[in-house]
Short mmCIF file of C-alpha atoms in Angstrom, two decimals:
data_model
loop_
_atom_site.label_atom_id
_atom_site.label_comp_id
_atom_site.label_asym_id
_atom_site.label_seq_id
_atom_site.Cartn_x
_atom_site.Cartn_y
_atom_site.Cartn_z
CA MET A 1 -12.87 19.34 -13.16
CA ARG A 2 -9.54 18.74 -12.04
CA GLY A 3 -10.49 15.36 -10.30
CA ARG A 4 -11.24 14.45 -13.83
CA TRP A 5 -8.37 15.64 -16.01
CA LYS A 6 -6.16 13.48 -13.53
CA ASN A 7 -8.08 10.32 -13.81
CA GLY A 8 -8.28 10.55 -17.28
CA ILE A 9 -4.40 10.86 -17.68
CA GLY A 10 -3.77 7.99 -14.79
CA ILE A 11 -6.33 5.68 -17.58
CA LEU A 12 -4.19 7.14 -21.12
CA PHE A 13 -1.24 6.43 -19.02
CA SER A 14 -2.32 2.55 -18.01
CA LEU A 15 -3.77 1.64 -21.20
CA SER A 16 -0.78 2.80 -23.09
CA LEU A 17 2.14 0.73 -20.69
CA LEU A 18 -0.34 -1.75 -20.71
CA GLY A 19 -0.29 -1.67 -24.74
CA LEU A 20 4.07 -1.14 -24.83
CA VAL A 21 4.26 -4.06 -22.66
CA LEU A 22 1.93 -6.20 -24.73
CA ALA A 23 3.85 -5.06 -27.64
CA TRP A 24 7.17 -5.74 -26.36
CA GLN A 25 6.23 -9.61 -26.66
CA PRO A 26 4.47 -11.64 -29.15
CA LEU A 27 0.92 -11.12 -28.62
CA ASP A 28 0.09 -14.75 -29.42
CA GLN A 29 3.02 -16.14 -26.81
CA PHE A 30 1.13 -13.97 -24.38
CA ALA A 31 -2.52 -15.71 -25.20
CA ALA A 32 -0.87 -18.98 -25.25
CA ALA A 33 0.73 -18.35 -21.81
CA LEU A 34 -2.96 -17.29 -20.79
CA ARG A 35 -4.95 -20.51 -22.06
CA GLN A 36 -2.51 -22.57 -20.20
CA VAL A 37 -3.60 -21.18 -16.68
CA VAL A 38 -4.56 -23.82 -14.18
CA LEU A 39 -7.51 -22.40 -12.64
CA TRP A 40 -7.75 -23.65 -8.88
CA PRO A 41 -4.32 -21.73 -8.34
CA VAL A 42 -5.93 -18.72 -9.56
CA LEU A 43 -9.04 -18.83 -7.91
CA LEU A 44 -7.33 -19.92 -4.44
CA ALA A 45 -4.70 -16.79 -4.72
CA PHE A 46 -7.88 -14.69 -5.52
CA ALA A 47 -9.64 -16.22 -1.88
CA LEU A 48 -6.65 -14.88 -0.50
CA THR A 49 -7.47 -11.79 -0.59
CA VAL A 50 -9.97 -11.98 1.92
CA PRO A 51 -7.48 -12.78 4.67
CA MET A 52 -5.02 -10.39 3.84
CA VAL A 53 -7.75 -7.52 3.94
CA LEU A 54 -8.91 -9.18 7.24
CA LEU A 55 -5.28 -8.98 8.65
CA ARG A 56 -5.30 -4.88 7.05
CA THR A 57 -8.39 -4.64 9.13
CA TRP A 58 -6.58 -5.90 12.13
CA GLN A 59 -3.54 -4.16 12.13
CA THR A 60 -6.06 -0.75 11.77
CA SER A 61 -7.66 -1.52 14.37
CA CYS A 62 -4.64 -2.16 16.93
CA LEU A 63 -3.59 1.60 16.18
CA ALA A 64 -7.16 3.24 16.74
CA ARG A 65 -6.94 1.86 20.07
CA LEU A 66 -3.60 3.37 20.65
CA GLN A 67 -4.76 6.94 19.38
CA GLY A 68 -7.73 6.48 21.78
CA MET A 69 -10.33 5.88 19.27
CA GLN A 70 -13.50 2.99 20.09
CA VAL A 71 -14.12 2.48 16.76
CA GLY A 72 -15.48 -1.45 16.00
CA PHE A 73 -14.02 -4.06 13.59
CA GLY A 74 -17.02 -4.20 10.98
CA PRO A 75 -16.59 -0.52 9.94
CA LEU A 76 -13.25 -0.61 9.59
CA LEU A 77 -14.00 -3.32 7.21
CA GLY A 78 -15.82 -1.08 5.48
CA LEU A 79 -12.91 1.47 5.43
CA GLN A 80 -10.37 -0.93 4.39
CA LEU A 81 -12.46 -2.14 1.45
CA ALA A 82 -13.70 1.63 0.17
CA THR A 83 -10.56 2.51 0.80
CA SER A 84 -9.59 -0.49 -2.29
CA PHE A 85 -12.61 1.17 -4.14
CA TYR A 86 -11.35 4.74 -4.50
CA GLY A 87 -8.10 3.22 -4.82
CA LEU A 88 -9.28 2.60 -8.42
CA PHE A 89 -10.14 6.80 -8.75
CA LEU A 90 -7.60 7.99 -7.33
CA PRO A 91 -3.71 6.89 -7.98
CA GLY A 92 -1.06 7.05 -5.71
CA VAL A 93 -0.70 6.02 -1.88
CA VAL A 94 -0.71 9.22 -1.34
CA ALA A 95 -4.44 10.33 -2.50
CA VAL A 96 -5.59 6.78 -1.05
CA GLY A 97 -3.75 7.76 1.99
CA VAL A 98 -5.52 10.62 2.54
CA VAL A 99 -9.23 8.82 1.38
CA ARG A 100 -8.26 6.37 4.87
CA TRP A 101 -7.73 9.64 7.33
CA TYR A 102 -10.55 11.32 5.92
CA ARG A 103 -12.49 8.36 6.22
CA LEU A 104 -11.35 7.26 9.30
CA ALA A 105 -11.85 10.73 11.01
CA ARG A 106 -15.22 10.43 10.50
CA LEU A 107 -15.58 7.32 12.54
CA GLY A 108 -14.81 9.67 15.24
CA GLY A 109 -11.21 9.87 15.04
CA ASP A 110 -9.84 12.55 16.15
CA PRO A 111 -8.26 14.37 12.85
CA GLN A 112 -4.73 14.73 13.91
CA ALA A 113 -5.00 11.27 15.73
CA THR A 114 -5.63 9.04 13.32
CA LEU A 115 -3.43 11.43 10.29
CA ALA A 116 -0.58 9.91 12.82
CA LEU A 117 -1.93 6.39 12.31
CA VAL A 118 -2.80 6.44 8.81
CA VAL A 119 1.31 7.98 8.01
CA PHE A 120 2.68 5.82 10.55
CA SER A 121 0.93 1.93 9.06
CA ARG A 122 1.89 3.26 6.01
CA LEU A 123 5.78 3.89 7.06
CA LEU A 124 5.74 0.91 8.93
CA GLU A 125 4.71 -1.62 6.05
CA ILE A 126 7.33 0.27 3.27
CA GLU A 127 10.30 -0.34 5.83
CA MET A 128 8.90 -3.69 5.74
CA ALA A 129 8.44 -4.24 2.13
CA LEU A 130 11.68 -2.81 1.75
CA LEU A 131 13.84 -5.06 4.29
CA LEU A 132 11.88 -8.52 2.89
CA GLY A 133 13.10 -7.63 -0.52
CA LEU A 134 16.06 -6.89 1.00
CA LEU A 135 16.60 -10.23 2.27
CA PHE A 136 14.53 -12.31 -0.38
CA TRP A 137 17.54 -10.63 -2.83
CA PHE A 138 20.09 -12.32 -0.78
CA LEU A 139 18.41 -15.64 -0.88
CA ASP A 140 18.10 -15.59 -4.61
CA PRO A 141 21.30 -17.21 -5.66
CA GLY A 142 20.62 -15.80 -9.40
CA ALA A 143 19.33 -12.30 -8.35
CA PRO A 144 20.25 -9.68 -10.70
CA GLY A 145 21.54 -6.26 -9.60
CA TRP A 146 24.25 -6.35 -7.67
CA PRO A 147 25.09 -3.65 -6.48
CA GLY A 148 22.64 -0.99 -6.99
CA LEU A 149 19.41 -3.12 -6.20
CA PRO A 150 20.19 -4.64 -2.94
CA GLY A 151 21.56 -1.26 -2.46
CA MET A 152 18.27 0.96 -3.24
CA PHE A 153 16.40 -1.56 -1.01
CA ALA A 154 19.06 -0.70 1.89
CA ALA A 155 19.29 3.15 1.41
CA LEU A 156 15.34 3.26 1.47
CA ALA A 157 15.03 1.05 4.24
CA VAL A 158 17.57 3.06 6.37
CA ALA A 159 15.95 6.78 4.99
CA VAL A 160 12.52 5.55 5.93
CA ALA A 161 13.22 4.33 9.64
CA VAL A 162 14.58 7.77 10.10
CA LEU A 163 12.32 9.12 8.77
CA ARG A 164 9.47 7.31 11.16
CA TYR A 165 12.03 7.50 13.99
CA LEU A 166 11.93 11.23 13.35
CA ALA A 167 8.21 11.88 13.15
CA PHE A 168 7.01 9.23 15.75
CA HIS A 169 8.96 8.64 18.99
CA PRO A 170 8.46 10.87 21.63
CA LYS A 171 11.55 12.51 22.12
CA ALA A 172 12.73 12.35 18.36
CA ALA A 173 8.72 14.24 17.53
CA ALA A 174 9.78 16.80 20.31
CA TRP A 175 13.28 17.34 19.50
CA VAL A 176 11.41 17.97 15.66
CA GLU A 177 8.72 20.11 17.05
CA VAL A 178 11.43 22.43 18.58
CA ARG A 179 12.97 22.57 15.64
CA LEU A 180 10.51 22.94 13.40
CA SER A 181 8.93 26.00 15.35
CA ALA A 182 12.29 27.97 15.41
CA TRP A 183 13.25 27.22 11.99
CA TRP A 184 9.61 27.82 10.44
CA PRO A 185 8.63 31.65 11.07
CA GLU A 186 4.64 31.69 12.01
CA ARG A 187 3.84 34.20 9.51
CA ARG A 188 4.98 31.44 6.86
CA LEU A 189 1.85 28.91 6.39
CA PRO A 190 0.71 29.72 9.56
CA GLY A 191 -2.07 27.22 9.03
CA LEU A 192 0.29 24.41 7.64
CA ARG A 193 2.81 25.45 10.58
CA ARG A 194 0.49 24.55 13.34
CA ARG A 195 -1.31 21.58 11.73
CA LEU A 196 2.31 19.84 11.20
CA ILE A 197 3.46 20.75 15.20
CA ASP A 198 -0.16 19.66 16.48
CA LEU A 199 0.97 16.66 14.19
CA LEU A 200 3.79 15.96 15.82
CA ARG A 201 2.35 16.26 19.49
CA VAL A 202 0.14 13.03 18.35
CA THR A 203 2.72 11.36 17.03
CA GLY A 204 4.72 10.78 20.22
CA ARG A 205 1.85 8.21 21.52
CA TYR A 206 3.40 5.27 19.10
CA GLY A 207 6.77 5.60 21.82
CA SER A 208 4.44 3.67 24.37
CA LEU A 209 4.03 0.74 22.18
CA THR A 210 5.04 -2.45 24.08
CA GLY A 211 6.70 -5.26 23.13
CA ARG A 212 3.63 -6.91 22.70
CA ALA A 213 2.15 -4.28 20.86
CA TRP A 214 5.06 -4.25 18.39
CA GLY A 215 5.11 -8.23 17.81
CA ILE A 216 1.11 -7.94 17.38
CA LEU A 217 1.73 -5.62 14.75
CA LEU A 218 4.87 -6.99 12.69
CA LEU A 219 3.42 -10.15 13.04
CA ASN A 220 0.30 -8.70 11.26
CA ILE A 221 2.03 -6.91 8.62
CA LEU A 222 5.03 -10.70 8.37
CA GLY A 223 1.70 -12.64 7.97
CA SER A 224 -0.03 -10.45 5.66
CA HIS A 225 3.69 -10.29 3.23
CA ALA A 226 3.07 -13.62 3.00
CA LEU A 227 -0.01 -14.35 2.07
CA GLY A 228 0.80 -11.81 -0.81
CA LEU A 229 4.18 -14.20 -1.68
CA LEU A 230 1.94 -17.45 -1.37
CA SER A 231 -0.73 -15.48 -3.48
CA VAL A 232 1.52 -14.22 -6.22
CA ALA A 233 3.65 -17.61 -6.28
CA LEU A 234 0.26 -20.07 -6.45
CA VAL A 235 -0.44 -17.97 -10.25
CA ALA A 236 2.98 -18.82 -10.97
CA GLY A 237 2.45 -21.84 -10.60
CA ALA A 238 -0.90 -21.83 -12.46
CA LEU A 239 0.82 -20.25 -15.16
CA ASP A 240 3.60 -23.15 -15.02
CA MET A 241 6.12 -20.87 -14.30
CA GLU A 242 9.78 -22.22 -12.44
CA VAL A 243 10.59 -19.28 -9.85
CA GLY A 244 11.50 -19.82 -6.88
CA ILE A 245 10.26 -18.15 -3.98
CA ALA A 246 13.26 -15.89 -3.30
CA THR A 247 13.09 -14.32 -6.93
CA LEU A 248 9.00 -13.86 -6.49
CA GLY A 249 9.90 -11.79 -2.92
CA TRP A 250 12.62 -9.55 -4.34
CA ALA A 251 10.03 -8.38 -7.16
CA ARG A 252 7.13 -7.85 -4.76
CA ALA A 253 9.65 -5.26 -3.67
CA ILE A 254 10.35 -3.61 -6.58
CA LEU A 255 6.65 -3.83 -7.56
CA ALA A 256 4.90 -1.91 -4.08
CA LEU A 257 7.90 0.82 -4.43
CA ALA A 258 6.77 1.40 -8.31
CA LEU A 259 3.17 1.61 -6.76
CA LEU A 260 3.77 4.17 -4.89
CA LEU A 261 4.15 6.67 -8.25
CA PRO A 262 1.18 8.18 -9.01
CA ILE A 263 1.05 7.94 -12.69
CA THR A 264 -1.34 4.79 -13.72
CA TRP A 265 -5.29 4.06 -12.76
CA ALA A 266 -5.52 1.23 -9.76
CA GLY A 267 -1.67 0.43 -10.59
CA ILE A 268 -2.49 -1.31 -14.17
CA GLY A 269 -0.24 -1.39 -16.39
CA LEU A 270 2.91 -0.34 -13.92
CA ARG A 271 2.11 -3.69 -12.61
CA GLU A 272 2.67 -5.70 -15.36
CA ALA A 273 5.58 -3.64 -16.57
CA THR A 274 7.15 -3.86 -13.11
CA MET A 275 6.93 -7.92 -12.55
CA ALA A 276 7.80 -8.65 -16.18
CA ALA A 277 10.86 -6.32 -16.47
CA ALA A 278 12.17 -7.55 -12.31
CA LEU A 279 11.43 -11.42 -13.88
CA VAL A 280 12.69 -11.04 -17.04
CA ALA A 281 15.98 -10.02 -15.58
CA ALA A 282 15.64 -13.13 -13.28
CA GLY A 283 15.60 -14.91 -16.26
CA GLN A 284 12.03 -16.22 -16.66
CA PRO A 285 10.35 -15.98 -19.99
CA GLY A 286 8.14 -12.73 -20.94
CA PRO A 287 4.77 -13.47 -21.66
CA GLU A 288 4.23 -15.33 -18.75
CA SER A 289 6.08 -12.55 -16.47
CA VAL A 290 3.63 -10.20 -18.67
CA ALA A 291 0.80 -12.72 -17.57
CA LEU A 292 1.31 -13.02 -13.88
CA GLY A 293 1.04 -8.94 -13.93
CA VAL A 294 -1.77 -8.76 -15.67
CA LEU A 295 -3.89 -11.46 -13.01
CA LEU A 296 -2.46 -9.94 -10.55
CA SER A 297 -4.04 -6.64 -11.74
CA LEU A 298 -7.34 -8.77 -12.47
CA ARG A 299 -7.63 -10.28 -7.88
CA VAL A 300 -6.57 -6.04 -6.87
CA LEU A 301 -9.41 -5.01 -9.33
CA LEU A 302 -11.91 -8.00 -7.85
CA GLU A 303 -11.22 -6.15 -4.52
CA ALA A 304 -12.05 -3.17 -5.56
CA LEU A 305 -15.18 -4.50 -7.06
CA ALA A 306 -16.11 -5.82 -3.21
CA GLY A 307 -14.95 -2.71 -1.83
CA GLY A 308 -17.65 -0.58 -4.49
CA LEU A 309 -20.32 -3.16 -3.22
CA VAL A 310 -19.44 -2.69 0.10
CA GLU A 311 -19.67 1.37 -0.21
CA LEU A 312 -22.85 1.02 -2.23
CA HIS A 313 -24.52 -0.43 0.03
CA ALA A 314 -23.74 2.12 2.72
CA ARG A 315 -24.79 4.50 1.10
CA LEU A 316 -28.47 2.88 0.32
CA THR A 317 -29.00 1.35 3.73
CA PRO A 318 -30.56 4.35 5.66
CA THR A 319 -29.19 5.77 9.46
CA PRO A 320 -31.22 5.40 12.45
CA ARG A 321 -31.29 9.37 11.76
CA GLU A 322 -32.73 8.85 8.14
CA GLU A 323 -34.92 6.24 9.52
CA GLY A 324 -36.62 7.82 11.94
#
């Protein structure tokens, strides 16, 4: 019942925010912007979802092997798509991360190890998004928001990097474990205290990442960001928007931060409002900026639909035990 209320509130907030965005500029101009869309760049942008999902799956596979998990690429691909589907019903990055952790643990991983994998992967992705946003902002000669926007990118990137270091560097994780054990009395929430300490004992494994492993991991994340940026650029081109790659780059970074907030259903409404606010501040027309956000939301919904079909197939397919 509580989950249904949260979903209802998220959908209501999405519709309200989307309605405000559409009412913010003339509806006929927004409709005209959609009517002039060139179809083939949009279809190509949507098709780029496939390699993006494959790259994210490969990233999970590399980190799973580090934790000693023997999971095939196929089940991890199904996990990635299923996560996109359940993201429609669980707003916010934390809830989606919980789904990834639960499903990954069911594939045969230790719960603490899989939780460490999900948290490490998410922190690294957020850190890279912030650093890329800062880089693209400096590459954009007409970028607004000095000094607040680049300062926010830099401060948040440093904060995430420090958090990742404290939790996942072996010596730092051991130091945090000792401090946490001394500071947190055993009588207060003993179950949570034990789980956090056990988690810190697992996270230190990421300190064994070699230079080659780091290179593969970072190239994977950068490749995924590059495909995502190309996808946005194709949609912007289909809308005949004269906007540079650098502008779209820092706007995507702002969008990534906004989508961390668990306030809307599948990011709908929030995605349109964020892209419109960022691009209009950069001098782009409002109707086209909103249309860009709408088409990006459609891409996310199509990915979630594919995940739902995969999940439905998995549930309808009998397991070997059921067949016997």
